[in-house]
Structures are given as structure tokens and as C-alpha cells.
Short mmCIF file of C-alpha atoms in Angstrom, two decimals:
data_model
loop_
_atom_site.label_atom_id
_atom_site.label_comp_id
_atom_site.label_asym_id
_atom_site.label_seq_id
_atom_site.Cartn_x
_atom_site.Cartn_y
_atom_site.Cartn_z
CA LEU A 1 95.20 142.23 58.37
CA LEU A 2 93.82 144.13 61.42
CA LEU A 3 94.94 141.30 63.67
CA TYR A 4 98.54 141.46 62.42
CA ALA A 5 98.62 145.26 62.41
CA GLN A 6 97.55 145.36 66.00
CA LEU A 7 100.13 142.71 67.00
CA ILE A 8 103.06 144.33 65.17
CA THR A 9 102.35 147.62 66.90
CA TRP A 10 102.14 146.00 70.32
CA LEU A 11 105.15 143.80 69.81
CA ALA A 12 107.28 146.70 68.55
CA LEU A 13 106.34 148.76 71.58
CA THR A 14 106.80 145.86 74.03
CA ALA A 15 110.14 144.91 72.54
CA SER A 16 111.27 148.51 72.91
CA ILE A 17 110.08 148.81 76.50
CA CYS A 18 111.74 145.47 77.41
CA ASP A 19 114.99 146.65 75.76
CA ALA A 20 114.98 143.38 73.90
CA PHE A 21 117.08 144.41 70.89
CA ALA A 22 119.79 142.19 69.58
CA SER A 23 122.41 145.00 69.81
CA PRO A 24 122.56 148.65 70.88
CA ASN A 25 122.83 149.64 67.20
CA VAL A 26 119.42 148.26 66.29
CA GLN A 27 117.02 151.15 65.73
CA VAL A 28 113.80 149.14 65.46
CA PRO A 29 112.91 145.62 66.67
CA SER A 30 113.00 142.72 64.20
CA ILE A 31 109.77 140.78 64.15
CA LEU A 32 109.35 137.34 62.56
CA ILE A 33 105.83 136.48 61.38
CA CYS A 34 105.15 132.79 60.97
CA GLY A 35 102.51 131.42 58.59
CA VAL A 36 100.99 134.63 57.22
CA GLN A 37 99.29 134.17 53.82
CA PRO A 38 101.36 135.68 50.93
CA SER A 39 98.57 138.07 49.93
CA LEU A 40 99.02 140.01 53.19
CA ARG A 41 102.79 140.19 53.29
CA SER A 42 103.11 143.41 51.28
CA HIS A 43 100.66 145.14 53.59
CA LEU A 44 102.58 144.11 56.67
CA ASP A 45 105.88 145.07 55.13
CA ASP A 46 104.56 148.64 55.07
CA TYR A 47 105.34 148.76 58.80
CA GLU A 48 108.99 148.37 57.94
CA LEU A 49 108.77 151.27 55.52
CA ARG A 50 107.21 153.38 58.34
CA GLY A 51 110.16 152.57 60.55
CA LEU A 52 108.14 150.73 63.20
CA ALA A 53 109.77 147.36 62.83
CA ALA A 54 111.91 145.19 60.54
CA ILE A 55 109.53 142.50 59.28
CA HIS A 56 110.60 138.96 58.44
CA HIS A 57 108.40 136.11 57.17
CA ILE A 58 108.58 132.34 57.50
CA ALA A 59 106.33 129.39 56.72
CA ALA A 60 107.64 126.48 58.83
CA ASP A 61 106.85 123.84 61.34
CA ASP A 62 108.00 124.20 64.94
CA GLU A 63 111.50 122.90 64.26
CA GLY A 64 111.93 125.17 61.27
CA LEU A 65 110.71 128.12 63.40
CA ILE A 66 113.20 127.57 66.22
CA CYS A 67 116.04 127.00 63.79
CA ARG A 68 115.30 130.40 62.24
CA LEU A 69 115.03 132.07 65.66
CA GLU A 70 118.33 130.55 66.84
CA ARG A 71 120.20 132.78 64.40
CA GLY A 72 119.78 135.46 67.07
CA ASP A 73 118.66 138.33 64.88
CA ILE A 74 114.93 138.35 65.89
CA ASP A 75 113.51 140.34 68.82
CA ALA A 76 109.90 139.12 68.70
CA PHE A 77 107.87 136.59 66.73
CA ILE A 78 104.24 135.98 65.93
CA VAL A 79 102.60 132.52 65.56
CA ARG A 80 99.18 131.31 64.55
CA SER A 81 97.48 128.14 65.78
CA SER A 82 99.47 125.97 63.38
CA ASN A 83 102.64 126.35 65.51
CA THR A 84 103.18 125.32 69.10
CA VAL A 85 105.39 127.27 71.48
CA SER A 86 106.22 124.38 73.82
CA SER A 87 108.41 124.50 76.87
CA GLU A 88 111.13 122.80 74.81
CA LEU A 89 110.96 125.51 72.16
CA VAL A 90 111.03 128.20 74.82
CA LYS A 91 114.18 126.71 76.33
CA ARG A 92 115.89 126.94 72.95
CA LEU A 93 115.01 130.58 72.36
CA PRO A 94 118.00 132.94 72.12
CA SER A 95 118.29 135.79 74.61
CA THR A 96 117.29 138.22 71.85
CA ILE A 97 113.65 137.20 72.06
CA GLY A 98 111.84 139.69 74.24
CA VAL A 99 108.20 139.02 73.46
CA ILE A 100 105.97 136.49 71.68
CA GLY A 101 102.81 137.33 69.78
CA ARG A 102 99.79 135.09 69.14
CA ALA A 103 97.83 136.00 66.00
CA GLY A 104 94.47 135.34 67.57
CA VAL A 105 92.92 135.16 71.01
CA GLY A 106 93.53 131.60 72.31
CA VAL A 107 96.93 130.74 73.80
CA ASP A 108 96.44 126.99 74.28
CA ASN A 109 99.28 126.46 71.77
CA ILE A 110 101.73 128.45 73.93
CA ASP A 111 103.22 127.18 77.17
CA LEU A 112 102.53 130.27 79.27
CA GLU A 113 104.26 128.90 82.35
CA ALA A 114 107.49 128.32 80.41
CA CYS A 115 107.26 131.85 79.02
CA ARG A 116 106.78 133.28 82.49
CA ASP A 117 109.78 131.30 83.77
CA ALA A 118 111.82 132.69 80.88
CA ASN A 119 110.50 136.22 81.55
CA ILE A 120 109.08 136.44 78.01
CA PRO A 121 105.74 138.27 77.81
CA VAL A 122 103.04 136.86 75.49
CA VAL A 123 100.77 139.29 73.61
CA THR A 124 97.52 138.36 71.88
CA ALA A 125 95.32 140.28 69.44
CA ALA A 126 92.18 140.11 71.58
CA GLY A 127 89.20 141.52 69.74
CA ALA A 128 90.93 142.02 66.39
CA SER A 129 89.13 139.10 64.77
CA ALA A 130 85.89 139.34 66.76
CA VAL A 131 83.74 140.54 63.85
CA ALA A 132 85.16 137.90 61.45
CA VAL A 133 84.59 135.02 63.87
CA ALA A 134 81.12 136.22 64.75
CA GLU A 135 80.19 136.47 61.08
CA HIS A 136 81.56 133.02 60.59
CA ALA A 137 79.49 131.62 63.44
CA LEU A 138 76.40 133.22 61.99
CA GLY A 139 77.25 131.80 58.57
CA LEU A 140 77.58 128.32 60.03
CA MET A 141 74.27 128.77 61.82
CA LEU A 142 72.58 129.61 58.54
CA ALA A 143 74.33 126.81 56.68
CA VAL A 144 73.00 124.13 59.04
CA ALA A 145 69.56 125.71 59.47
CA ARG A 146 69.04 125.95 55.68
CA ARG A 147 70.64 122.59 54.94
CA ILE A 148 73.21 124.13 52.57
CA LYS A 149 75.59 121.15 52.69
CA PRO A 150 73.17 118.40 51.47
CA ALA A 151 71.50 120.86 49.11
CA ALA A 152 74.76 121.73 47.38
CA LYS A 153 75.81 118.08 47.26
CA SER A 154 72.53 117.08 45.65
CA VAL A 155 73.03 119.53 42.80
CA GLU A 156 76.65 118.43 42.45
CA ASP A 157 75.35 114.86 42.04
CA GLY A 158 72.84 116.02 39.39
CA LEU A 159 69.79 115.51 41.67
CA TRP A 160 66.79 117.68 42.34
CA LEU A 161 65.88 117.05 45.98
CA ARG A 162 64.14 120.34 46.77
CA PRO A 163 61.09 118.78 48.44
CA THR A 164 63.30 116.97 50.98
CA LEU A 165 65.50 119.96 51.84
CA THR A 166 63.21 122.18 53.90
CA GLY A 167 65.16 124.32 56.31
CA VAL A 168 64.30 126.56 59.24
CA GLY A 169 64.51 130.32 59.57
CA LEU A 170 66.35 132.33 62.24
CA ARG A 171 63.93 135.14 63.00
CA GLY A 172 62.03 134.52 66.22
CA LYS A 173 64.39 131.73 67.24
CA THR A 174 66.48 131.76 70.41
CA VAL A 175 70.27 131.58 70.32
CA GLY A 176 72.24 130.79 73.45
CA VAL A 177 75.71 132.33 73.57
CA VAL A 178 78.17 130.46 75.73
CA GLY A 179 81.20 132.67 76.22
CA PHE A 180 80.38 136.37 76.14
CA GLY A 181 83.69 138.00 75.23
CA ALA A 182 84.30 140.22 72.23
CA ILE A 183 83.18 137.50 69.76
CA GLY A 184 80.11 136.45 71.78
CA LYS A 185 79.04 140.08 72.04
CA GLU A 186 79.41 140.67 68.27
CA LEU A 187 77.37 137.55 67.46
CA ALA A 188 74.66 138.51 69.95
CA ALA A 189 74.36 141.91 68.29
CA MET A 190 74.11 140.37 64.82
CA CYS A 191 71.48 137.87 65.95
CA THR A 192 69.45 140.58 67.64
CA HIS A 193 69.36 142.60 64.41
CA LEU A 194 68.09 139.44 62.62
CA GLY A 195 65.14 139.28 64.99
CA MET A 196 66.43 136.49 67.17
CA LYS A 197 66.21 136.28 70.94
CA VAL A 198 69.58 136.02 72.63
CA LEU A 199 70.42 134.36 75.92
CA VAL A 200 73.86 134.70 77.49
CA ALA A 201 75.25 131.94 79.66
CA PRO A 202 76.68 132.67 83.13
CA VAL A 203 80.41 133.09 83.37
CA THR A 204 82.49 129.90 83.59
CA LYS A 205 85.36 131.27 85.70
CA GLU A 206 85.60 129.89 89.22
CA THR A 207 87.31 132.99 90.57
CA PRO A 208 84.93 135.75 91.71
CA LEU A 209 84.51 138.70 89.38
CA SER A 210 84.98 142.25 90.52
CA ASN A 211 82.00 144.54 90.81
CA GLU A 212 83.34 146.60 87.91
CA VAL A 213 83.57 143.51 85.65
CA ILE A 214 80.08 142.38 86.65
CA GLU A 215 78.66 145.81 85.93
CA LYS A 216 80.45 146.03 82.54
CA ARG A 217 79.13 142.60 81.58
CA SER A 218 75.57 143.58 82.49
CA GLN A 219 75.90 146.72 80.40
CA ASP A 220 77.25 144.77 77.42
CA ILE A 221 74.35 142.28 77.65
CA ALA A 222 71.82 145.13 77.78
CA GLU A 223 73.55 146.95 74.89
CA VAL A 224 72.91 144.03 72.51
CA ARG A 225 69.39 143.55 73.90
CA ALA A 226 70.11 140.08 75.15
CA GLY A 227 69.00 138.28 78.28
CA ALA A 228 71.18 136.73 80.99
CA ALA A 229 70.34 133.06 81.52
CA GLU A 230 70.15 132.01 85.13
CA SER A 231 72.08 128.84 84.43
CA LEU A 232 73.69 126.93 81.56
CA GLU A 233 70.98 124.29 81.98
CA LYS A 234 68.19 126.79 81.32
CA LEU A 235 70.04 128.22 78.35
CA LEU A 236 70.44 124.80 76.78
CA ARG A 237 66.80 123.86 77.37
CA HIS A 238 65.41 127.02 75.80
CA SER A 239 67.78 127.66 72.89
CA ASP A 240 67.18 126.70 69.27
CA PHE A 241 70.86 127.39 68.54
CA VAL A 242 73.76 127.24 70.96
CA SER A 243 76.95 128.98 69.91
CA VAL A 244 80.09 128.20 72.01
CA HIS A 245 82.91 130.75 72.24
CA LEU A 246 85.05 129.50 75.13
CA PRO A 247 88.81 129.19 75.38
CA LEU A 248 90.24 125.78 76.13
CA THR A 249 91.33 125.43 79.75
CA ASP A 250 91.30 122.59 82.28
CA GLN A 251 87.89 123.89 83.41
CA THR A 252 86.34 124.13 79.92
CA ARG A 253 87.65 120.89 78.41
CA TYR A 254 84.57 118.87 77.31
CA PHE A 255 82.40 121.66 78.73
CA ILE A 256 79.72 120.54 76.26
CA GLY A 257 79.33 116.76 76.66
CA ASP A 258 76.69 114.05 76.99
CA LYS A 259 74.91 115.74 79.92
CA GLU A 260 74.73 119.12 78.24
CA LEU A 261 73.70 117.80 74.82
CA ALA A 262 70.92 115.78 76.47
CA LEU A 263 69.44 119.05 77.79
CA MET A 264 69.14 120.61 74.36
CA LYS A 265 66.03 120.53 72.16
CA LYS A 266 65.77 117.75 69.60
CA THR A 267 65.46 120.49 66.94
CA SER A 268 68.44 122.49 68.15
CA VAL A 269 71.80 123.14 66.50
CA LEU A 270 75.23 123.44 68.16
CA ILE A 271 77.81 125.85 66.79
CA SER A 272 81.46 125.74 67.98
CA THR A 273 84.03 128.39 66.92
CA GLY A 274 85.98 128.76 70.15
CA ARG A 275 88.55 125.99 70.66
CA GLY A 276 88.73 122.29 69.87
CA GLY A 277 88.25 120.19 73.02
CA VAL A 278 85.56 122.45 74.54
CA VAL A 279 83.00 120.24 72.82
CA ASP A 280 83.21 116.49 73.41
CA GLU A 281 83.17 115.25 69.80
CA LYS A 282 82.37 111.63 70.71
CA ALA A 283 79.39 112.81 72.69
CA LEU A 284 78.32 115.08 69.82
CA LEU A 285 78.51 112.28 67.27
CA ASN A 286 76.38 110.06 69.48
CA SER A 287 73.82 112.85 70.00
CA LEU A 288 73.51 113.49 66.25
CA GLU A 289 73.25 109.80 65.38
CA CYS A 290 70.61 109.26 68.07
CA GLY A 291 68.64 112.38 67.18
CA THR A 292 69.26 114.07 70.48
CA ILE A 293 69.95 117.31 68.60
CA ALA A 294 69.29 118.20 64.97
CA GLY A 295 72.64 119.48 63.75
CA ALA A 296 76.05 120.94 64.46
CA ALA A 297 78.73 123.11 62.88
CA LEU A 298 82.37 122.97 64.03
CA ASP A 299 85.09 125.36 63.01
CA VAL A 300 87.42 123.98 65.68
CA PHE A 301 88.12 120.45 66.81
CA GLU A 302 90.72 118.38 68.59
CA SER A 303 92.53 116.97 65.54
CA GLU A 304 93.34 120.13 63.63
CA GLY A 305 95.91 119.87 60.89
CA PRO A 306 96.67 117.09 58.37
CA GLN A 307 96.24 114.41 61.08
CA LEU A 308 92.46 115.04 61.01
CA VAL A 309 92.08 112.18 58.52
CA ASP A 310 93.14 109.77 61.24
CA ASP A 311 90.46 111.00 63.65
CA GLU A 312 87.68 108.43 63.19
CA VAL A 313 85.12 110.42 65.22
CA LEU A 314 85.76 113.67 63.31
CA MET A 315 85.53 111.93 59.97
CA LYS A 316 82.18 110.38 60.91
CA LEU A 317 80.93 113.79 62.01
CA ALA A 318 82.09 115.37 58.74
CA GLN A 319 80.16 112.79 56.70
CA LEU A 320 76.79 113.56 58.28
CA ASP A 321 74.28 115.69 56.29
CA SER A 322 73.38 117.41 59.57
CA THR A 323 76.88 118.86 60.10
CA VAL A 324 79.18 121.48 58.63
CA ILE A 325 82.85 120.99 59.55
CA VAL A 326 85.39 123.52 58.35
CA PRO A 327 89.16 123.93 59.10
CA HIS A 328 89.37 126.74 61.67
CA LEU A 329 88.46 129.61 59.36
CA GLY A 330 86.81 131.86 61.88
CA GLY A 331 89.34 134.73 61.91
CA HIS A 332 90.74 133.83 58.48
CA THR A 333 89.73 136.86 56.43
CA GLU A 334 91.86 139.46 54.70
CA GLU A 335 90.27 142.18 56.75
CA SER A 336 91.03 140.58 60.12
#
């Protein structure tokens, strides 16, 4: 809810600033929200009652979305990860569209270059779901560490396998955070309060950071009582849990692969709640089957959506007792 509230406010303001209304008689911008769960619609419709925006809803695939937009009565629209704003879709957008919102942080499902060429700004809800995703990452960490998946399955099957289901605790363990944005910082703070040691990986950006950004990052690391790892290699070698929170870019694709997994402890667990494609799933499957690492939890993966059943590697990962694979639920709470 916070995520949508933040986006609606930003989109309404941006649409007004860009003078992107369908006609001079329109008093407030019309915003189309794609894919929001029905339980939240009444809350979001309150923004219409307040006179901030005219809210419309749709649950549709990409073709259904563009067909609705082509009516020409919408000034801005919001998508989640289930829709793709491709260059082809951007080319078909009517001139009334002044801004696009992404309900989340990642924009790998939006062709930013096409939007720039069309002079359509893209707004994200950075930070709005940080707490929800961090809590989710922590929950996945606990689920793997305490062997919740095989334990629940054993009871479901009518078996009492308690002696074989010994887990590990988190207190005193080291968690390596790869990607120290809003989500990474929230998770680091939670882990510190649980008595864990936190290591933060160096930045992955190739472009130099300004002195102000470097200083702010150092302050954030100190604020959550974490330590800055000298290198990714040292972080991987010393961490009991590695939690990855990176966006998907050309630079971060398969950022965690065979080489990186081989550096991790045999008792370590990998958590991925950033974007599918950052972790090489084939390499991960091989590492788990060979005992290179002890476990993994994925909230994001390359074959998201109904087509996941056709992904042989993902299905094999999902069947392992040492994994927890869930369908991109990180920011999927009523509060966020």
C-alpha cells in the first residue's frame, strides 16, 4: 500500500508538471494501475476522493494493457514486474501518456532507452518496500537455516523425522550483504539486532562515486554496526549467509556464478531477493548438488511467471530439501 501511495503521489505531481493531461478541461491526471490486488483497490481509490488523481484499475497482459491505454484517456500508468514496457509498447503509447510508474525498485522490465527517446519519464518507488523485502530475506534465511521446508513436508507425509532435522542458529553468524541500498541496509540492521555480524560488499558500479556518496555510504554502514568488506572474495569466504540485493544490469548478470560460489563456505547459505539473472541458477544447482554450499533461497529467478514449469534447472532447484524457492514475494505485503 505504501508503495502505491508513494507512486500515485509522484505520478500525479509529475503528470501535472509535464502538462500531460488529455485535455485542458481535466482537473486531475488519470492514472491506470495494472495488476494491483483487489484488497488494496479501495484504499487506492481514496486518492480519487481526495482529488489527487482519477484512479483506474486493470489486470491484463501487455497487449491488454496497451489496448486500454490506446483509448487516450490515461495520463500515467503503473506496472509491476508481471508487465513489460517494451520498445514496441512505448511506440504504441498515445500522446496523453506523460509518465510511467514502476511499483517497485527494479526497472529491468521497462525499456528506459525507448522511454527517453519518447520523452516519457519513469518513476520508481525506491525504498517503499525496503522493510518488506528485508523481512522476507530474513525469513528465507531462517527457513533454510532451520530446515523448515523438509520439516513441514515430513509432518505432511505423516513422518516424525525430528532427529534428522537439526538446524543452525543465526546469532554469532556472519551475513554478507551484497548490494547495500535501502533493502540491504534494512536487512543489515535486522541482522545486527539478532546478534549477527554483518559484512557489506564493495560497490559494483564501475563509475567512480562522489565523495558525498562515499561518505554517506560509510555513515550508513556504521549506523547499522556493520563492517565494510575489502573485496567480494573476502566477504564470500567469511560469510555464513550471503544475501544478494542487486539490480539486474549487464554488469550484474550472473554476478554470482561458479567462481563466486566456490569461494563460499561448505556450510553457507545463499539468499537472493534482488533480481533474477544476478545469480547463475545452473551454477547454483551444481554447487548444491556437489555440496559446495549448504543451501539457498530464491525469491527471484530468470523464469518468473507460469513458464517456470518449463525451466528444468529451476524445477530441480525447487525439489531440493536444501532450498526454498518462492514466487517473487519480497515486496508483496499489504503494508508495502
